[in-house]
Amino acid sequence: MLSQIARIYQNGVSKYPYLAQGIQTAVLMSTGDIIAQKVVEKKASIDYKRNGNFLLIGFVGGLGLRKWYGFLSNSIKGNNKAIIAVKKVGVDQLVFAPIFIGVFISAVGMLQGSKPNEIKKKLEREYPDILKANYKIWPAVQLINFAFVPLNYQVVLVQVIAILWNTYISFKTNENTSPNGDYNARL
């Protein structure tokens, strides 16, 4: 059974790499949000609108990640696999991560119905902590990813590890909202 699933997955990733990685990222982002809601926040029921937002952001983000990893693969070349991996991590963490985190926080705010000034405050409040947490986890993960994982599997490796990350960012980007998803007066 597992070998059949693995074969179907390999076939899907080979034939439709963007679609497959968009779907897998959406599912794993949604999973992280459900864990945040049920385990971390101890909500009695799942906020499906919020979870749908994470599903949507995950799908679009998965497409973007695949495109980004393809760009890195085509742009950073050389003979030494370790040096190539270190260069990719440097570009990934100094260029992509800061931009992606800002876009992600803004997207969550927009999907929550926040006004531009509320999104700005959300960025000011959440961005520094999320970026610092990013730098504690992702450089090591990406070093392994870029050094040892084939391009078509880099997004899935990151997203499997990212279930805990997704739980953290779901909690972090929703900690100042009321149960119905509206910002409370703490802004």
XYZ file of C-alpha atoms in Angstrom:
187
model
C 0.000 0.000 0.000
C 2.738 2.494 0.944
C 4.734 1.571 -2.140
C 1.668 2.313 -4.303
C 1.235 5.705 -2.638
C 4.942 6.449 -3.108
C 4.728 5.461 -6.789
C 1.645 7.642 -7.350
C 3.374 10.533 -5.596
C 6.582 10.107 -7.640
C 4.557 9.957 -10.832
C 2.595 13.089 -9.882
C 5.698 15.047 -8.899
C 7.462 14.009 -12.116
C 4.545 14.799 -14.440
C 3.055 17.787 -12.591
C 5.728 19.141 -10.227
C 4.067 22.508 -9.561
C 0.561 21.159 -9.046
C 1.750 18.272 -6.869
C 3.886 20.537 -4.714
C 1.146 23.154 -4.463
C -1.302 20.518 -3.235
C 1.127 18.919 -0.784
C 2.090 22.301 0.665
C -1.586 23.260 0.999
C -2.350 20.031 2.880
C 0.642 20.394 5.173
C -0.056 24.093 5.887
C -3.638 23.150 6.710
C -2.377 20.374 8.987
C -0.124 22.818 10.845
C -3.051 25.180 11.329
C -5.277 22.390 12.666
C -2.548 21.391 15.131
C -2.226 25.040 16.194
C -5.968 25.374 16.706
C -6.590 22.071 18.491
C -3.338 21.420 20.378
C -1.728 24.821 21.000
C -4.809 27.040 21.248
C -7.038 24.214 22.553
C -10.052 25.356 20.530
C -13.196 23.277 20.864
C -13.849 23.416 17.125
C -11.817 24.163 14.041
C -12.125 27.587 12.450
C -12.616 26.389 8.871
C -12.318 29.860 7.340
C -8.925 30.307 8.956
C -7.920 26.795 7.898
C -9.086 27.507 4.351
C -6.877 30.594 4.349
C -3.884 28.439 5.271
C -4.861 25.923 2.595
C -4.939 28.712 -0.021
C -1.692 30.308 1.166
C -0.092 26.855 1.209
C -1.127 26.102 -2.369
C 0.175 29.398 -3.717
C 3.252 29.167 -1.479
C 3.989 25.628 -2.714
C 3.954 26.846 -6.299
C 6.290 29.684 -5.323
C 8.644 27.384 -3.424
C 8.954 25.019 -6.383
C 9.681 27.956 -8.680
C 12.237 29.345 -6.201
C 14.016 26.009 -5.782
C 14.125 25.642 -9.562
C 15.632 29.119 -9.822
C 18.287 28.276 -7.227
C 19.052 24.985 -8.956
C 19.500 26.689 -12.329
C 21.348 29.752 -11.011
C 23.849 28.384 -8.514
C 26.160 25.887 -10.127
C 29.579 24.458 -9.506
C 31.559 21.301 -8.892
C 31.548 21.224 -5.087
C 28.168 20.064 -3.776
C 28.818 21.435 -0.268
C 29.728 24.910 -1.523
C 26.714 24.953 -3.831
C 24.445 24.002 -0.918
C 25.936 26.724 1.320
C 25.467 29.336 -1.420
C 21.850 28.249 -1.945
C 21.173 28.462 1.799
C 22.709 31.933 1.916
C 20.584 33.239 -0.946
C 17.503 31.439 0.364
C 17.835 32.798 3.880
C 19.011 36.313 3.027
C 16.696 36.971 0.071
C 13.739 34.594 -0.039
C 12.996 34.023 3.657
C 12.660 37.704 4.677
C 10.476 38.493 1.663
C 8.361 35.335 1.973
C 7.708 35.915 5.674
C 6.590 39.490 5.005
C 4.318 38.394 2.157
C 2.952 35.535 4.274
C 2.066 37.766 7.240
C 0.487 40.301 4.887
C -1.520 37.588 3.111
C -2.829 36.249 6.421
C -3.823 39.778 7.398
C -5.590 40.390 4.081
C -7.442 37.078 4.299
C -8.494 37.995 7.839
C -10.030 41.164 6.408
C -7.524 43.547 7.959
C -7.110 47.094 6.725
C -3.690 48.235 5.426
C -2.813 50.024 8.689
C -3.725 46.853 10.647
C -1.525 44.753 8.349
C 1.330 47.203 8.924
C 0.916 46.815 12.698
C 0.696 43.040 12.279
C 3.995 43.089 10.363
C 5.654 45.282 12.990
C 4.459 42.983 15.764
C 5.010 39.544 14.212
C 7.749 39.848 11.580
C 10.799 40.154 13.892
C 9.859 37.113 16.007
C 9.004 34.939 13.013
C 12.189 35.928 11.164
C 14.328 35.148 14.249
C 12.597 31.780 14.660
C 13.169 31.132 10.949
C 16.920 31.621 11.370
C 17.016 29.154 14.264
C 15.494 26.345 12.196
C 15.692 26.764 8.457
C 19.375 27.255 7.603
C 20.210 23.750 8.880
C 17.161 22.198 7.227
C 17.914 23.910 3.935
C 21.567 22.891 4.042
C 20.502 19.236 4.193
C 17.771 19.858 1.623
C 20.014 21.537 -0.953
C 22.936 19.162 -0.422
C 21.137 15.812 -0.526
C 17.570 16.073 -1.855
C 16.674 16.066 -5.567
C 14.825 19.178 -6.777
C 11.439 17.463 -7.204
C 11.474 16.417 -3.526
C 12.860 19.564 -1.900
C 9.453 21.156 -1.321
C 8.013 18.014 0.281
C 10.989 17.594 2.625
C 10.680 21.208 3.705
C 6.915 20.911 4.150
C 7.069 17.708 6.203
C 9.494 19.401 8.565
C 7.400 22.547 8.299
C 4.367 20.985 9.961
C 5.780 22.217 13.275
C 6.802 25.521 11.660
C 3.320 25.899 10.167
C 1.837 25.261 13.598
C 4.033 28.023 15.030
C 3.270 30.582 12.311
C -0.446 29.759 12.386
C -0.487 30.417 16.117
C 1.750 33.480 15.832
C -0.241 35.125 13.027
C -3.564 34.452 14.741
C -2.742 35.153 18.383
C -4.226 38.651 18.250
C -7.526 37.731 16.646
C -10.840 37.018 18.252
C -12.512 33.598 17.822
C -14.357 34.839 14.717
C -11.071 35.943 13.109
C -11.494 39.690 13.611
C -8.707 41.734 15.095
C -9.334 42.759 18.628
C -8.528 46.056 20.253
C -4.945 45.001 21.089
C -3.812 46.371 17.730
